[in-house]
Every structure is written in C-alpha cells, then in structure tokens.
Amino acid sequence: MKKVFIDTLGCQMNKSDTERMLGILSHFDYEETREEEDANLLIINTCSIRQLSEDKAFSQIGTWGRWKKKGKDIKIGFCGCVAQQKANEVFKRAPYVDFVLGTHNLYKLPEIIKRVESGEKVCECAETNIANVDEKDEFGIVRVKSTNAWIPITEGCNNFCTYCIVPYTRGRERSHSPEIIIAEAKRALADGFKEITLLGQNVDSYGKDFKDRNYRLSNLLRDLNALDGNFRIRFVTSYPTDITDELIDTVVELDKVCEYFHIPMQSGNSEVLKKMNRRYDRETYAKIVAHVRDRVPDVTITSDFIAGFPSETEEQFEDTLSAIDEFELDYSNVAAYSPREKTVAARWVDKYIPDDVKEERFQRLNNKVKENCLKSNKKYLNRTMEVLIESFYEHKGEMINTGKTRNNKTVHIACDKNMVGQFVNVKIASVKTWYLKGELV
Ligand code: SAH
Ligand code: SF4
Ligand code: F3S
C-alpha cells in the first residue's frame, strides 16, 4: 500500500471532499496516513473564502516543496476551492506541485494519479457542471471516524451574494439524487455512525433542480427518518427565505430530526443586506426566526455575520449587534470582510472600510456573540437533556465525555466510563460561555 496525507483547510463541504478523495484513492492502493513524513502522496485541500485562507494554502505547501527539492520521492496535489479559482496559475506560484484538481472533477482522481505517476503535470479545473452530479459517488467515501456522518445533498450555489466566492469555486447548484443520499445514510448507519448531517450551501433549496419529480428537503427528511435505528438527523446551511412552513412542520413532526437551524443573516441592516444581494431585509429575517422559534420548542438558531462590508457605517454595524440581541441568536460565526476576486463587492474599492475599523467591529461582534452564547446556555440550567457522546479524554486529572444535545449545545460530563457513541440523559449542573456542564441522571 502507498500512503496519502491530506491537509484539509476549508468548510464541511471541503472536509467531505477529502473523505471522497480518500474513498477513491483506497481503490488505487492508497491508505491514509496522519504523518506527513510517511506519505508518498501529499494533497492540500484548499479554501478561498477569505484572503487569509488562500494565503495559508500556499504557505502550507512550502515545506513539501522543500522536501521535494532535497530529493524526497513524493507527489504533491493542490485541490479544492483555490485550485478551482487559480488553475494553471498554481504551477507558477508553486512549481513543485504535480497536479491541480478543482472542485468539479474529483472523480477524475484515478486517471490523474496514473498520469502523475508517469511523470506528467496535470491540471483538471474545468467547470463541468455535469448533469449527473452523482458521478463522483461511485467510489464511496472513507469517513473520518466519529459519531457524525456528513452527507452532501447539494453542490454549488446560485445566490451570488456580492461578497462570496463560493458560486465561482463550486459552480451552479445541483442536487444529489435521494437514492444516492439514502444509500450513503444506510451505509453510515451500518458502520455505526449515530448522526447524519445533510450538507449544502443552501440545503433548503434541495431538489429545486429536479425536472422529473417533486421531491424536496422535507421529503428527504421523511425518508431518512423512516430508516431503522436510533440516530439523529441534522441539516446545514439554511437560506432564510427558503425555509418553508412545510420544512418547519416536518422538523417538529419527525422524531430523529433535531431542533437546530443554522440561518446566516450576514448583517442586521436592511440597506447592507440589499448591497450584499441577500433576498430579505431585517424585518423578513425577524419574522422567519420568530416563526421557527414559535413552532419548534427549545430550538437553537445560529447565524453568520460579516463585519466591515464595503460602505458599512457605524450605525449600520450597530444594527448587526442589536440583531443578535433582538433575535436571541444562540451562536454566530463572525468574520471581517475580505475582498474576493471576481465578486461584485470587491470592485467597490473606494467604499472599503479601513482595516483598523474592520478589526474593531469584528472584536465587538465577537464579544456580542460570546455574551449571547452564555445567555442562551443559561436557559438550560437544571434541565435534563439527551446527549450524544462524541469524545472521551483526560483534562486536569479528570476524565471527561463531551457530546451534543439535540439542539446542538456542547455538554461536558465528568465520568470515568468511555461513553462515545451512546445517548445519555444528563442534568445541566452549570453553564459556561461555550458549553454546558452536565451530570448523568
Ligand atoms: N451558504 C452559506 C455560507 C457559506 S460561506 C450562506 O449563505 O450563509 C460561510 C460564511 O463565510 C458566510 O456565511 C459568510 O459569513 C462568510 N464569508 C463569505 N464570504 C466572505 C468574505 N468575502 N469575507 C468575509 N466573510 C465571508
Ligand atoms: Fe455564498 Fe451567498 Fe451562496 Fe452562501 S448563499 S454560498 S454566502 S453566495
Ligand atoms: Fe468551503 Fe472555503 Fe470552498 S468555505 S466551499 S472550502 S471557499
């Protein structure tokens, strides 16, 4: 067996592609190693959501380049979203790279490896938008061992938010067929996974592109919920205005589908939202969140926000802070705006916010998220909740099991017994900013 090391820098979709690459390579005599030094094949799976992520991709592979220069017999692959964007340019910046593989052509990996092993340099970054998006599934997946299996249900995005590079790196939105998804879920459950998380830039638009059938996210949730076994189902990410009443009702009705929605708002100000090309304003977002809260008991709602979008004023930024309070958002990912090549907002150079102002807003946003996360956690003090245990480790002489509640809160439980993979009932004894502390009941 030859050994492959993959360094994964991006989002869950990127991690999922890594699992697919490992699946494909396992059919061609490659097994995974976590030791870079042992690998015959080194792959970096890159992310380009912000300039910093892109820079990291190039700085990270410098070491591999130096090993090669010194005569080490290795092959180096550059994959993922930066590869899709930069294609042949990668060879100019990093001449020691053997192949560049974009996000659309993963299934070509076997052929690429063959060509690379015979000494060729290969670049496969054409945007295929293949009608049959399931083509890349034929080799299966080698999943990271954990309790949760990620299953992509849509690829790409049609929304073209003015700050975002994803439609350029991932192409137009395509849905995987329900048959493929259900088969993958069955396989994961048979392998012992206890949770299925359906993945997409915009999961609630799943199935819109099916021409010959009317089958949407709620249908998929129903079919998955009907599978045998004790397991949980989640889905991320939701686009606010694509959350239908039917979807909310389905979440309430189905026992395995968890009370958790990730609904990025991006800004709390309607003018900024318009400039971002988001298809809702503050009031519409408020209504959607209120509706979800009203219908789904104990639901956790998380979000994403950007600080310092071009032309954002101090008042507009304060609307974002107040949105987190007003909509009681349980947790949010936050980022300082980073101009991205090809995107519309990147052209508004004269409207860019100075770095120091952006950084200061980013810090205030972070503090607001922290404050609200603690407030949200306090709601659960003294409550008894079901936790799926995900890890077991020693911390300061104490053995700790950590896991998640149905509504995606992290819980730490001091207990000598390794309970990974089990569902346990826990009483919440105290709360911290980022987690709850529980006791077995
Ligand atoms: N599909 C999801 C988001 C995918 S990208 C959605 O529509 O919400 C993940 C997050 O990265 C985004 O929610 C956004 O907050 C952040 N992001 C995207 N482009 C960015 C940029 N140019 N600068 C800073 N943050 C960005
Ligand atoms: Fe990017 Fe907007 Fe698509 Fe999300 S919906 S991936 S933010 S373009
Ligand atoms: Fe994900 Fe980064 Fe690509 S967030 S889709 S890996 S640009």
Short mmCIF file of N, CA, C and O and ligand atoms in Angstrom, two decimals, residues 11 48-51 156-157 159 161-166 200-203 237-240 262-266 276 278 280 303-307 309 333-340 343 345, ligand 1:
data_model
loop_
_atom_site.label_atom_id
_atom_site.label_comp_id
_atom_site.label_asym_id
_atom_site.label_seq_id
_atom_site.Cartn_x
_atom_site.Cartn_y
_atom_site.Cartn_z
N CYS A 11 -14.24 24.36 4.69
CA CYS A 11 -15.51 24.14 5.40
C CYS A 11 -15.88 22.66 5.39
O CYS A 11 -15.16 21.82 4.89
N SER A 48 -11.00 29.21 -0.23
CA SER A 48 -10.69 30.58 -0.64
C SER A 48 -11.72 31.58 -0.14
O SER A 48 -11.86 32.66 -0.71
N ILE A 49 -12.42 31.26 0.93
CA ILE A 49 -13.50 32.13 1.40
C ILE A 49 -12.97 33.52 1.80
O ILE A 49 -13.64 34.52 1.60
N ARG A 50 -11.77 33.55 2.38
CA ARG A 50 -11.13 34.84 2.70
C ARG A 50 -9.69 34.81 2.19
O ARG A 50 -9.12 33.73 1.97
N GLN A 51 -9.10 36.01 2.02
CA GLN A 51 -7.72 36.09 1.51
C GLN A 51 -6.78 35.25 2.39
O GLN A 51 -5.90 34.56 1.91
N GLY A 156 -22.58 23.43 -4.88
CA GLY A 156 -22.64 24.73 -5.53
C GLY A 156 -23.69 25.67 -4.96
O GLY A 156 -24.32 25.38 -3.94
N CYS A 157 -23.85 26.83 -5.62
CA CYS A 157 -24.76 27.84 -5.12
C CYS A 157 -25.15 28.78 -6.26
O CYS A 157 -24.32 29.11 -7.10
N ASN A 159 -26.76 31.79 -5.57
CA ASN A 159 -27.21 33.05 -4.97
C ASN A 159 -26.36 34.28 -5.28
O ASN A 159 -26.86 35.39 -5.26
N CYS A 161 -24.22 36.15 -3.61
CA CYS A 161 -24.11 37.24 -2.64
C CYS A 161 -22.85 38.01 -3.06
O CYS A 161 -21.87 37.39 -3.49
N THR A 162 -22.89 39.34 -2.94
CA THR A 162 -21.85 40.13 -3.61
C THR A 162 -20.45 39.98 -3.00
O THR A 162 -19.47 40.38 -3.59
N TYR A 163 -20.37 39.42 -1.78
CA TYR A 163 -19.06 39.25 -1.13
C TYR A 163 -18.47 37.86 -1.37
O TYR A 163 -17.31 37.63 -1.07
N CYS A 164 -19.26 36.92 -1.90
CA CYS A 164 -18.92 35.50 -1.74
C CYS A 164 -18.34 34.84 -2.99
O CYS A 164 -18.85 34.98 -4.10
N ILE A 165 -17.32 34.05 -2.77
CA ILE A 165 -16.60 33.40 -3.87
C ILE A 165 -17.17 32.02 -4.21
O ILE A 165 -16.87 31.46 -5.27
N VAL A 166 -18.00 31.49 -3.30
CA VAL A 166 -18.44 30.09 -3.46
C VAL A 166 -19.10 29.78 -4.81
O VAL A 166 -18.77 28.76 -5.42
N GLY A 200 -25.12 21.35 2.55
CA GLY A 200 -25.23 22.11 1.30
C GLY A 200 -25.10 23.59 1.61
O GLY A 200 -25.36 24.01 2.74
N GLN A 201 -24.71 24.39 0.62
CA GLN A 201 -24.62 25.84 0.83
C GLN A 201 -26.01 26.38 1.13
O GLN A 201 -26.17 27.41 1.76
N ASN A 202 -27.00 25.65 0.70
CA ASN A 202 -28.37 26.13 0.71
C ASN A 202 -29.28 24.90 0.74
O ASN A 202 -29.97 24.62 -0.22
N VAL A 203 -29.23 24.16 1.85
CA VAL A 203 -29.92 22.85 1.87
C VAL A 203 -31.41 22.94 1.64
O VAL A 203 -32.02 22.01 1.12
N THR A 237 -26.61 24.34 5.39
CA THR A 237 -27.00 25.61 5.94
C THR A 237 -28.33 26.03 5.34
O THR A 237 -28.59 25.76 4.16
N SER A 238 -29.17 26.74 6.10
CA SER A 238 -30.46 27.19 5.56
C SER A 238 -30.36 28.63 5.08
O SER A 238 -29.78 29.47 5.76
N TYR A 239 -30.94 28.90 3.92
CA TYR A 239 -31.07 30.29 3.46
C TYR A 239 -32.41 30.80 3.99
O TYR A 239 -33.45 30.16 3.78
N PRO A 240 -32.41 31.96 4.71
CA PRO A 240 -33.61 32.38 5.44
C PRO A 240 -34.92 32.24 4.69
O PRO A 240 -35.86 31.60 5.17
N HIS A 262 -29.30 26.48 11.25
CA HIS A 262 -28.23 27.46 11.02
C HIS A 262 -28.73 28.38 9.90
O HIS A 262 -28.87 27.95 8.75
N ILE A 263 -29.04 29.64 10.28
CA ILE A 263 -29.65 30.57 9.31
C ILE A 263 -28.83 31.85 9.26
O ILE A 263 -29.12 32.83 9.96
N PRO A 264 -27.76 31.87 8.43
CA PRO A 264 -26.90 33.05 8.38
C PRO A 264 -27.67 34.31 7.99
O PRO A 264 -28.45 34.28 7.03
N MET A 265 -27.46 35.38 8.77
CA MET A 265 -28.12 36.64 8.48
C MET A 265 -27.17 37.61 7.75
O MET A 265 -27.59 38.42 6.95
N GLN A 266 -25.89 37.54 8.07
CA GLN A 266 -24.79 38.32 7.45
C GLN A 266 -24.73 39.79 7.89
O GLN A 266 -23.65 40.30 8.13
N MET A 276 -25.53 43.41 -0.21
CA MET A 276 -24.95 42.07 -0.20
C MET A 276 -25.68 41.13 -1.17
O MET A 276 -25.27 39.98 -1.36
N ARG A 278 -28.56 39.84 -0.57
CA ARG A 278 -29.34 38.85 0.18
C ARG A 278 -30.81 39.16 -0.12
O ARG A 278 -31.19 40.33 -0.26
N TYR A 280 -33.60 39.27 1.54
CA TYR A 280 -34.51 39.54 2.65
C TYR A 280 -34.03 40.80 3.34
O TYR A 280 -32.88 41.22 3.15
N SER A 303 -26.11 31.68 13.42
CA SER A 303 -26.03 32.56 12.27
C SER A 303 -24.57 32.83 11.89
O SER A 303 -23.66 32.40 12.59
N ASP A 304 -24.39 33.53 10.77
CA ASP A 304 -23.07 34.04 10.37
C ASP A 304 -23.22 35.54 10.15
O ASP A 304 -24.26 35.99 9.64
N PHE A 305 -22.18 36.31 10.50
CA PHE A 305 -22.19 37.76 10.25
C PHE A 305 -20.84 38.21 9.70
O PHE A 305 -19.80 37.65 10.05
N ILE A 306 -20.90 39.26 8.88
CA ILE A 306 -19.67 39.85 8.34
C ILE A 306 -19.55 41.27 8.90
O ILE A 306 -20.52 42.04 8.85
N ALA A 307 -18.38 41.62 9.43
CA ALA A 307 -18.14 42.98 9.93
C ALA A 307 -17.36 43.76 8.89
O ALA A 307 -16.43 43.24 8.27
N PHE A 309 -18.39 45.26 5.93
CA PHE A 309 -18.71 45.15 4.49
C PHE A 309 -18.54 46.54 3.87
O PHE A 309 -18.79 47.55 4.54
N ASN A 333 -21.09 32.59 13.77
CA ASN A 333 -19.73 32.69 13.24
C ASN A 333 -19.56 34.11 12.74
O ASN A 333 -20.47 34.63 12.08
N VAL A 334 -18.43 34.72 13.04
CA VAL A 334 -18.24 36.09 12.55
C VAL A 334 -16.91 36.19 11.79
O VAL A 334 -15.97 35.47 12.06
N ALA A 335 -16.89 37.12 10.82
CA ALA A 335 -15.68 37.32 10.02
C ALA A 335 -15.59 38.79 9.63
O ALA A 335 -16.61 39.45 9.47
N ALA A 336 -14.35 39.27 9.47
CA ALA A 336 -14.15 40.61 8.92
C ALA A 336 -14.22 40.47 7.40
O ALA A 336 -13.70 39.50 6.85
N TYR A 337 -14.85 41.42 6.73
CA TYR A 337 -14.98 41.35 5.28
C TYR A 337 -13.62 41.25 4.59
O TYR A 337 -12.70 41.99 4.89
N SER A 338 -13.52 40.32 3.65
CA SER A 338 -12.29 40.15 2.88
C SER A 338 -12.65 40.19 1.39
O SER A 338 -13.46 39.39 0.93
N PRO A 339 -12.08 41.15 0.62
CA PRO A 339 -12.45 41.25 -0.80
C PRO A 339 -12.00 40.01 -1.57
O PRO A 339 -10.86 39.58 -1.40
N ARG A 340 -12.89 39.45 -2.37
CA ARG A 340 -12.56 38.25 -3.14
C ARG A 340 -12.64 38.51 -4.63
O ARG A 340 -13.62 39.10 -5.11
N THR A 343 -15.82 38.74 -7.32
CA THR A 343 -17.09 39.08 -6.69
C THR A 343 -17.40 40.57 -6.90
O THR A 343 -16.50 41.39 -7.09
N ALA A 345 -18.73 42.95 -4.83
CA ALA A 345 -18.35 43.90 -3.78
C ALA A 345 -16.86 44.24 -3.81
O ALA A 345 -16.47 45.34 -3.40
N1 SAH B 1 -24.01 29.32 2.16
C1 SAH B 1 -23.85 29.94 3.39
C2 SAH B 1 -22.45 30.46 3.68
C3 SAH B 1 -21.24 29.86 3.06
S1 SAH B 1 -19.73 30.73 3.28
C4 SAH B 1 -24.80 31.13 3.46
O1 SAH B 1 -25.41 31.53 2.52
O2 SAH B 1 -24.92 31.71 4.51
C5 SAH B 1 -19.60 30.80 5.04
C6 SAH B 1 -19.56 32.18 5.60
O3 SAH B 1 -18.38 32.84 5.25
C7 SAH B 1 -20.65 33.11 5.14
O4 SAH B 1 -21.85 32.91 5.81
C8 SAH B 1 -20.08 34.47 5.41
O5 SAH B 1 -20.45 34.95 6.67
C9 SAH B 1 -18.57 34.22 5.36
N2 SAH B 1 -17.99 34.87 4.17
C10 SAH B 1 -18.22 34.57 2.89
N3 SAH B 1 -17.52 35.41 2.08
C11 SAH B 1 -16.84 36.26 2.88
C12 SAH B 1 -15.94 37.35 2.64
N4 SAH B 1 -15.64 37.73 1.41
N5 SAH B 1 -15.42 37.98 3.71
C13 SAH B 1 -15.74 37.60 4.96
N6 SAH B 1 -16.57 36.58 5.24
C14 SAH B 1 -17.13 35.91 4.22
#
